[in-house]
């Protein structure tokens, strides 16, 4: 479904119960630093992390599906409380279908943010396909929301905050400053 007006998009945000994100190019800027011992290092944004952990605390389904992999990535998501993490994913659509079936989630209640060709299949299946500002043109063409922010530069925070604000779930009466450092 294409959202013709800002009001259409706002109405769709009210239906979101599930956030699914790619990693490289969405939660990171897409850069990978390779160490001499073969490790791949990525930089994550602390503001995205705050939004992710708050969404988990508020009871949203939160899932990561990425072709990338690494111990540091797994530890990062674990610290944020994200339990449904699928790394080294070959067939993202297959993982998506299995995930929503196991959790009895309707595709129209899913927000997915991707940035490149491997994300295209899922984006065509969800209720709210999104992407960062620096996504490739093919992804922008199917996205119903393009964040004004680049991948790894708070695009994830941007869309989570929009959903949670419209659903009156954003503000934390007693925020824990340590949550930002996860």
Coordinates of N, CA and C in Angstrom, one line a residue:
X1 N 0.8 -1.2 0.0 CA 0.0 0.0 0.0 C 0.9 1.2 0.0
X2 N 0.5 2.2 -0.8 CA 1.3 3.4 -0.9 C 0.5 4.5 0.0
X3 N 1.3 5.3 0.7 CA 0.6 6.3 1.6 C 0.7 7.6 0.9
X4 N -0.5 8.1 0.5 CA -0.6 9.3 -0.3 C -0.3 10.6 0.4
X5 N -0.7 10.6 1.7 CA -0.6 11.8 2.5 C 0.1 11.5 3.8
X6 N 0.6 12.5 4.5 CA 1.2 12.3 5.8 C 0.2 11.6 6.8
X7 N -1.0 12.0 6.7 CA -2.0 11.4 7.6 C -2.2 9.9 7.4
X8 N -2.1 9.4 6.1 CA -2.1 8.0 5.8 C -0.9 7.3 6.5
X9 N 0.3 7.9 6.5 CA 1.4 7.3 7.2 C 1.2 7.3 8.7
X10 N 0.7 8.4 9.2 CA 0.4 8.4 10.7 C -0.5 7.4 11.1
X11 N -1.6 7.1 10.3 CA -2.5 6.1 10.6 C -1.9 4.7 10.6
X12 N -0.9 4.5 9.7 CA -0.2 3.2 9.6 C 0.7 3.0 10.8
X13 N 1.3 4.0 11.3 CA 2.2 3.9 12.4 C 1.4 3.4 13.7
X14 N 0.1 3.7 13.7 CA -0.7 3.2 14.9 C -0.8 1.7 14.9
X15 N -0.6 1.0 13.7 CA -0.8 -0.4 13.6 C 0.4 -1.2 13.8
X16 N 1.6 -0.6 14.0 CA 2.8 -1.3 14.1 C 3.0 -2.0 15.4
X17 N 3.3 -3.3 15.4 CA 3.5 -4.0 16.7 C 4.9 -4.6 16.6
X18 N 5.6 -4.6 15.4 CA 6.8 -5.3 15.2 C 7.8 -4.5 14.4
X19 N 9.0 -4.4 14.9 CA 10.1 -3.8 14.2 C 11.1 -4.8 13.8
X20 N 11.5 -4.8 12.5 CA 12.5 -5.7 12.0 C 13.5 -4.8 11.2
X21 N 14.8 -5.0 11.6 CA 15.8 -4.2 11.0 C 17.0 -5.1 10.4
X22 N 17.5 -4.6 9.3 CA 18.8 -5.0 8.7 C 19.8 -4.4 9.6
X23 N 21.1 -4.8 9.5 CA 22.1 -4.2 10.3 C 23.0 -3.2 9.4
X24 N 23.8 -3.8 8.5 CA 24.8 -3.0 7.7 C 24.0 -2.1 6.8
X25 N 24.2 -0.8 7.0 CA 23.6 0.2 6.2 C 22.3 0.8 6.8
X26 N 21.9 0.1 7.9 CA 20.7 0.6 8.6 C 21.0 0.9 10.0
X27 N 21.5 0.0 10.8 CA 21.9 0.2 12.2 C 23.4 0.7 12.2
X28 N 24.1 0.5 11.1 CA 25.4 1.0 10.9 C 25.5 1.8 9.6
X29 N 26.6 2.5 9.4 CA 26.7 3.3 8.2 C 27.1 2.5 7.0
X30 N 27.3 1.2 7.2 CA 27.6 0.3 6.1 C 29.1 0.0 6.0
X31 N 29.9 0.8 6.8 CA 31.4 0.6 6.8 C 31.8 -0.6 7.7
X32 N 32.7 -1.3 7.3 CA 33.3 -2.4 8.1 C 34.8 -2.3 8.1
X33 N 35.3 -2.3 9.3 CA 36.7 -2.2 9.6 C 37.2 -3.7 9.8
X34 N 38.1 -4.2 9.0 CA 38.6 -5.5 9.1 C 39.9 -5.5 9.8
X35 N 40.0 -6.3 10.9 CA 41.2 -6.4 11.7 C 42.1 -7.4 11.1
X36 N 43.4 -7.4 11.5 CA 44.3 -8.4 11.0 C 44.0 -9.8 11.3
X37 N 43.2 -10.0 12.5 CA 42.9 -11.4 12.8 C 41.5 -11.8 12.2
X38 N 41.0 -11.0 11.3 CA 39.8 -11.4 10.5 C 38.5 -10.9 11.1
X39 N 38.5 -10.2 12.2 CA 37.3 -9.6 12.8 C 36.8 -8.5 12.0
X40 N 35.5 -8.4 11.9 CA 34.8 -7.2 11.2 C 34.2 -6.3 12.3
X41 N 34.6 -5.1 12.3 CA 34.1 -4.1 13.3 C 33.2 -3.1 12.7
X42 N 32.1 -2.8 13.4 CA 31.1 -1.9 13.0 C 30.8 -0.9 14.1
X43 N 30.3 0.3 13.6 CA 30.0 1.4 14.6 C 28.5 1.5 14.6
X44 N 28.0 1.4 15.9 CA 26.5 1.6 16.1 C 26.3 2.9 16.8
X45 N 25.1 3.5 16.6 CA 24.7 4.8 17.1 C 24.0 4.6 18.5
X46 N 24.5 5.3 19.5 CA 23.9 5.1 20.8 C 22.4 5.5 20.9
X47 N 22.0 6.5 20.1 CA 20.6 6.9 20.1 C 19.7 5.9 19.5
X48 N 20.2 5.2 18.5 CA 19.4 4.0 17.9 C 19.3 3.0 19.1
X49 N 20.4 2.8 19.8 CA 20.4 1.8 20.9 C 19.3 2.1 21.9
X50 N 19.2 3.4 22.3 CA 18.2 3.8 23.3 C 16.8 3.4 22.8
X51 N 16.5 3.8 21.6 CA 15.2 3.5 21.0 C 14.9 2.0 20.9
X52 N 15.9 1.2 20.5 CA 15.7 -0.2 20.4 C 15.4 -0.8 21.8
X53 N 16.2 -0.5 22.8 CA 15.9 -1.1 24.1 C 14.6 -0.6 24.7
X54 N 14.2 0.6 24.4 CA 12.9 1.1 24.9 C 11.8 0.3 24.2
X55 N 11.9 0.1 23.0 CA 10.9 -0.7 22.2 C 10.7 -2.1 22.8
X56 N 11.9 -2.7 23.2 CA 11.8 -4.0 23.8 C 11.1 -3.9 25.1
X57 N 11.4 -2.9 25.9 CA 10.8 -2.8 27.3 C 9.3 -2.5 27.1
X58 N 8.9 -1.9 26.1 CA 7.5 -1.5 25.9 C 6.7 -2.7 25.3
X59 N 7.3 -3.8 25.0 CA 6.6 -5.0 24.5 C 6.5 -5.2 23.0
X60 N 7.2 -4.4 22.3 CA 7.1 -4.6 20.8 C 7.9 -5.8 20.4
X61 N 7.6 -6.4 19.4 CA 8.4 -7.5 18.8 C 9.5 -6.8 18.1
X62 N 10.7 -7.2 18.4 CA 11.9 -6.6 17.7 C 12.8 -7.7 17.2
X63 N 13.2 -7.6 16.0 CA 13.9 -8.7 15.3 C 15.0 -8.1 14.4
X64 N 16.1 -8.7 14.4 CA 17.2 -8.4 13.5 C 17.4 -9.5 12.5
X65 N 17.4 -9.1 11.2 CA 17.7 -10.1 10.1 C 18.8 -9.5 9.3
X66 N 20.0 -10.1 9.3 CA 21.2 -9.5 8.6 C 22.0 -10.6 8.0
X67 N 22.6 -10.3 6.8 CA 23.6 -11.1 6.2 C 24.9 -11.1 6.9
X68 N 25.1 -10.0 7.7 CA 26.4 -9.9 8.4 C 26.4 -10.8 9.7
X69 N 27.5 -10.9 10.3 CA 27.7 -11.7 11.5 C 28.9 -11.3 12.3
X70 N 28.9 -11.6 13.5 CA 30.1 -11.3 14.3 C 29.7 -11.3 15.8
X71 N 30.7 -11.7 16.6 CA 30.5 -11.8 18.1 C 30.1 -10.5 18.6
X72 N 30.7 -9.4 18.2 CA 30.4 -8.1 18.7 C 28.9 -7.7 18.4
X73 N 28.5 -8.0 17.2 CA 27.1 -7.7 16.9 C 26.1 -8.5 17.8
X74 N 26.4 -9.7 18.0 CA 25.5 -10.6 18.9 C 25.5 -10.0 20.3
X75 N 26.6 -9.6 20.8 CA 26.7 -9.0 22.1 C 26.0 -7.7 22.2
X76 N 26.1 -6.9 21.2 CA 25.4 -5.6 21.2 C 23.9 -5.8 21.3
X77 N 23.3 -6.7 20.5 CA 21.9 -6.9 20.5 C 21.4 -7.6 21.8
X78 N 22.2 -8.4 22.3 CA 21.9 -9.1 23.6 C 21.8 -8.0 24.7
X79 N 22.8 -7.1 24.8 CA 22.7 -6.0 25.8 C 21.5 -5.1 25.6
X80 N 21.0 -5.0 24.4 CA 19.8 -4.2 24.2 C 18.5 -5.0 24.5
X81 N 18.6 -6.3 24.8 CA 17.5 -7.1 25.1 C 16.8 -7.7 23.9
X82 N 17.4 -7.6 22.7 CA 16.8 -8.1 21.5 C 17.1 -9.6 21.4
X83 N 16.1 -10.4 21.5 CA 16.3 -11.9 21.6 C 16.2 -12.5 20.2
X84 N 15.4 -11.9 19.3 CA 15.3 -12.5 18.0 C 16.3 -11.9 17.0
X85 N 17.4 -12.6 16.9 CA 18.5 -12.1 16.1 C 18.9 -13.2 15.1
X86 N 18.8 -12.9 13.8 CA 19.2 -13.8 12.8 C 20.3 -13.2 12.0
X87 N 21.6 -13.7 12.2 CA 22.7 -13.2 11.5 C 23.2 -14.2 10.5
X88 N 24.0 -13.8 9.6 CA 24.5 -14.7 8.5 C 23.3 -15.2 7.7
X89 N 22.3 -14.4 7.6 CA 21.0 -14.8 7.0 C 21.2 -14.9 5.5
X90 N 21.0 -16.0 4.9 CA 21.1 -16.2 3.5 C 19.8 -15.8 2.8
X91 N 18.6 -16.3 3.3 CA 17.3 -16.1 2.7 C 16.5 -15.3 3.7
X92 N 16.5 -14.0 3.6 CA 15.8 -13.1 4.6 C 14.3 -13.3 4.5
X93 N 13.7 -13.5 3.4 CA 12.3 -13.7 3.2 C 11.9 -15.0 4.0
X94 N 12.6 -16.0 3.8 CA 12.3 -17.3 4.5 C 12.3 -17.1 6.0
X95 N 13.3 -16.4 6.5 CA 13.4 -16.2 8.0 C 12.3 -15.3 8.4
X96 N 12.0 -14.3 7.7 CA 10.8 -13.4 8.0 C 9.5 -14.2 8.1
X97 N 9.2 -15.0 7.1 CA 8.0 -15.7 7.1 C 7.9 -16.7 8.3
X98 N 9.0 -17.3 8.6 CA 9.0 -18.2 9.8 C 8.8 -17.5 11.1
X99 N 9.5 -16.3 11.2 CA 9.4 -15.5 12.4 C 8.0 -15.0 12.6
X100 N 7.3 -14.5 11.6 CA 6.0 -13.9 11.8 C 5.0 -15.1 12.1
X101 N 5.2 -16.2 11.5 CA 4.3 -17.4 11.7 C 4.5 -17.8 13.2
X102 N 5.7 -18.0 13.6 CA 6.0 -18.5 15.0 C 5.4 -17.5 16.1
X103 N 5.4 -16.2 15.8 CA 4.9 -15.2 16.7 C 3.5 -14.7 16.5
X104 N 2.8 -15.3 15.5 CA 1.4 -15.0 15.1 C 1.3 -13.5 14.8
X105 N 2.2 -13.0 14.0 CA 2.3 -11.5 13.7 C 1.7 -11.4 12.2
X106 N 0.8 -10.4 12.0 CA 0.3 -10.1 10.7 C 1.3 -9.3 10.0
X107 N 1.6 -9.6 8.7 CA 2.6 -8.8 7.9 C 2.3 -7.3 7.9
X108 N 1.0 -6.9 7.9 CA 0.6 -5.5 7.9 C 0.9 -4.8 9.2
X109 N 1.3 -5.5 10.2 CA 1.7 -4.9 11.5 C 3.2 -4.8 11.7
X110 N 3.9 -5.1 10.6 CA 5.4 -5.1 10.6 C 6.0 -3.9 9.9
X111 N 6.9 -3.3 10.6 CA 7.8 -2.3 10.0 C 9.1 -2.9 9.7
X112 N 9.6 -2.8 8.5 CA 10.9 -3.3 8.2 C 11.8 -2.2 7.6
X113 N 13.0 -2.0 8.1 CA 13.9 -1.0 7.5 C 15.1 -1.8 6.9
X114 N 15.3 -1.5 5.6 CA 16.4 -2.1 4.9 C 17.0 -1.0 4.0
X115 N 18.1 -1.3 3.4 CA 18.8 -0.3 2.6 C 19.4 -0.8 1.2
X116 N 19.3 -2.1 1.0 CA 20.0 -2.7 -0.2 C 19.2 -3.9 -0.8
X117 N 19.6 -4.4 -1.9 CA 18.9 -5.4 -2.7 C 18.4 -6.6 -1.8
X118 N 19.3 -7.1 -0.9 CA 18.8 -8.3 -0.1 C 17.6 -8.0 0.8
X119 N 17.2 -6.7 1.0 CA 16.1 -6.3 1.8 C 14.8 -6.2 1.0
X120 N 14.9 -6.2 -0.3 CA 13.8 -5.9 -1.2 C 12.6 -6.9 -1.0
X121 N 12.9 -8.2 -0.9 CA 11.8 -9.2 -0.8 C 11.0 -9.0 0.4
X122 N 11.6 -8.7 1.6 CA 10.8 -8.5 2.8 C 10.0 -7.2 2.7
X123 N 10.7 -6.2 2.1 CA 10.0 -4.9 2.1 C 8.7 -4.9 1.3
X124 N 8.6 -5.8 0.3 CA 7.4 -6.0 -0.5 C 6.3 -6.7 0.3
X125 N 6.6 -7.3 1.4 CA 5.7 -8.1 2.2 C 5.1 -7.5 3.4
X126 N 5.8 -6.4 3.9 CA 5.4 -5.8 5.2 C 4.4 -4.6 5.0
X127 N 3.8 -4.3 6.2 CA 2.9 -3.2 6.2 C 3.5 -1.8 6.0
X128 N 4.7 -1.7 6.6 CA 5.4 -0.4 6.5 C 6.9 -0.6 6.1
X129 N 7.2 -0.6 4.8 CA 8.6 -0.7 4.4 C 9.3 0.7 4.5
X130 N 10.4 0.7 5.2 CA 11.2 1.9 5.4 C 12.6 1.8 5.0
X131 N 13.3 2.9 4.9 CA 14.7 2.9 4.6 C 15.4 4.2 5.1
X132 N 16.7 4.1 5.3 CA 17.5 5.3 5.6 C 17.6 6.2 4.3
X133 N 18.0 7.5 4.5 CA 18.1 8.4 3.4 C 19.1 8.0 2.4
X134 N 20.1 7.2 2.8 CA 21.2 6.8 1.9 C 21.0 5.4 1.3
X135 N 19.7 4.9 1.4 CA 19.4 3.6 0.7 C 19.6 3.7 -0.8
X136 N 19.7 2.6 -1.4 CA 19.8 2.6 -2.9 C 18.5 2.9 -3.5
X137 N 18.5 3.4 -4.8 CA 17.2 3.8 -5.4 C 16.1 2.8 -5.4
X138 N 16.5 1.5 -5.7 CA 15.5 0.4 -5.8 C 14.7 0.3 -4.4
X139 N 15.4 0.5 -3.3 CA 14.8 0.3 -2.0 C 13.9 1.6 -1.7
X140 N 14.4 2.7 -2.1 CA 13.6 3.9 -1.9 C 12.3 3.9 -2.7
X141 N 12.4 3.2 -3.8 CA 11.2 3.1 -4.7 C 10.1 2.3 -4.0
X142 N 10.4 1.3 -3.2 CA 9.4 0.5 -2.5 C 9.1 1.0 -1.1
X143 N 9.9 1.9 -0.5 CA 9.7 2.3 0.8 C 8.5 3.3 0.9
X144 N 7.7 3.1 2.0 CA 6.7 4.0 2.2 C 7.1 5.2 3.1
X145 N 8.3 5.0 3.8 CA 8.9 6.0 4.6 C 10.4 6.0 4.4
X146 N 10.9 7.1 4.0 CA 12.4 7.3 3.9 C 12.8 8.3 4.9
X147 N 13.6 7.8 5.9 CA 14.0 8.6 7.0 C 14.9 9.8 6.4
X148 N 14.9 10.9 7.0 CA 15.8 12.0 6.6 C 17.3 11.7 7.0
X149 N 17.4 10.6 7.8 CA 18.8 10.3 8.4 C 19.4 9.1 7.7
X150 N 20.7 9.1 7.6 CA 21.4 8.0 6.9 C 21.4 6.8 7.9
X151 N 21.8 5.6 7.3 CA 22.0 4.4 8.1 C 23.1 4.6 9.1
X152 N 22.9 4.2 10.3 CA 23.9 4.3 11.4 C 23.9 5.7 12.0
X153 N 23.1 6.6 11.5 CA 23.0 8.0 11.9 C 21.7 8.4 12.4
X154 N 21.0 7.5 13.1 CA 19.7 7.7 13.8 C 18.5 7.4 12.9
X155 N 18.6 6.8 11.8 CA 17.4 6.5 11.0 C 16.5 5.5 11.8
X156 N 17.1 4.6 12.5 CA 16.4 3.6 13.3 C 15.6 4.3 14.4
X157 N 16.3 5.2 15.1 CA 15.7 6.0 16.2 C 14.6 6.8 15.7
X158 N 14.7 7.4 14.5 CA 13.7 8.2 13.9 C 12.4 7.5 13.7
X159 N 12.4 6.3 13.2 CA 11.2 5.6 12.9 C 10.6 4.9 14.1
X160 N 11.5 4.4 15.0 CA 10.9 3.9 16.3 C 10.3 5.0 17.1
X161 N 10.9 6.1 17.2 CA 10.3 7.2 17.9 C 9.0 7.7 17.3
X162 N 8.9 7.7 16.0 CA 7.6 8.1 15.4 C 6.5 7.1 15.8
X163 N 6.8 5.9 15.6 CA 5.8 4.8 16.0 C 5.4 4.9 17.4
X164 N 6.4 5.0 18.3 CA 6.1 5.0 19.7 C 5.4 6.3 20.2
X165 N 5.7 7.4 19.6 CA 5.0 8.6 20.0 C 3.6 8.6 19.5
X166 N 3.3 8.1 18.3 CA 1.9 8.1 17.9 C 1.1 7.1 18.7
X167 N 1.7 6.1 19.3 CA 1.1 5.1 20.1 C 1.2 5.4 21.6
X168 N 1.7 6.6 21.9 CA 1.8 7.1 23.3 C 2.7 6.2 24.2
X169 N 3.8 5.6 23.6 CA 4.7 4.7 24.3 C 6.1 5.2 24.4
X170 N 6.3 6.4 23.9 CA 7.7 6.9 23.8 C 8.3 7.3 25.1
X171 N 7.7 8.2 25.9 CA 8.3 8.8 27.1 C 8.4 7.8 28.2
X172 N 9.6 7.8 28.8 CA 9.9 6.9 29.9 C 9.9 7.8 31.1
X173 N 9.0 7.6 32.1 CA 8.9 8.5 33.2 C 10.2 8.5 34.1
X174 N 10.9 7.4 34.1 CA 12.1 7.3 34.9 C 13.2 6.6 34.1
X175 N 13.7 7.3 33.1 CA 14.7 6.8 32.3 C 16.0 6.4 33.0
X176 N 16.6 5.4 32.6 CA 17.9 4.9 33.2 C 19.0 5.4 32.3
X177 N 19.9 6.2 32.7 CA 20.9 6.7 31.9 C 21.8 5.6 31.4
X178 N 21.9 4.5 32.1 CA 22.7 3.4 31.6 C 22.2 2.7 30.4
X179 N 20.9 2.9 30.2 CA 20.2 2.3 29.0 C 20.8 2.9 27.7
X180 N 21.2 4.1 27.8 CA 21.8 4.8 26.6 C 23.1 4.2 26.2
X181 N 23.8 3.6 27.2 CA 25.2 3.1 26.9 C 25.3 1.7 26.5
X182 N 24.1 1.1 26.2 CA 24.1 -0.3 25.9 C 24.6 -0.5 24.5

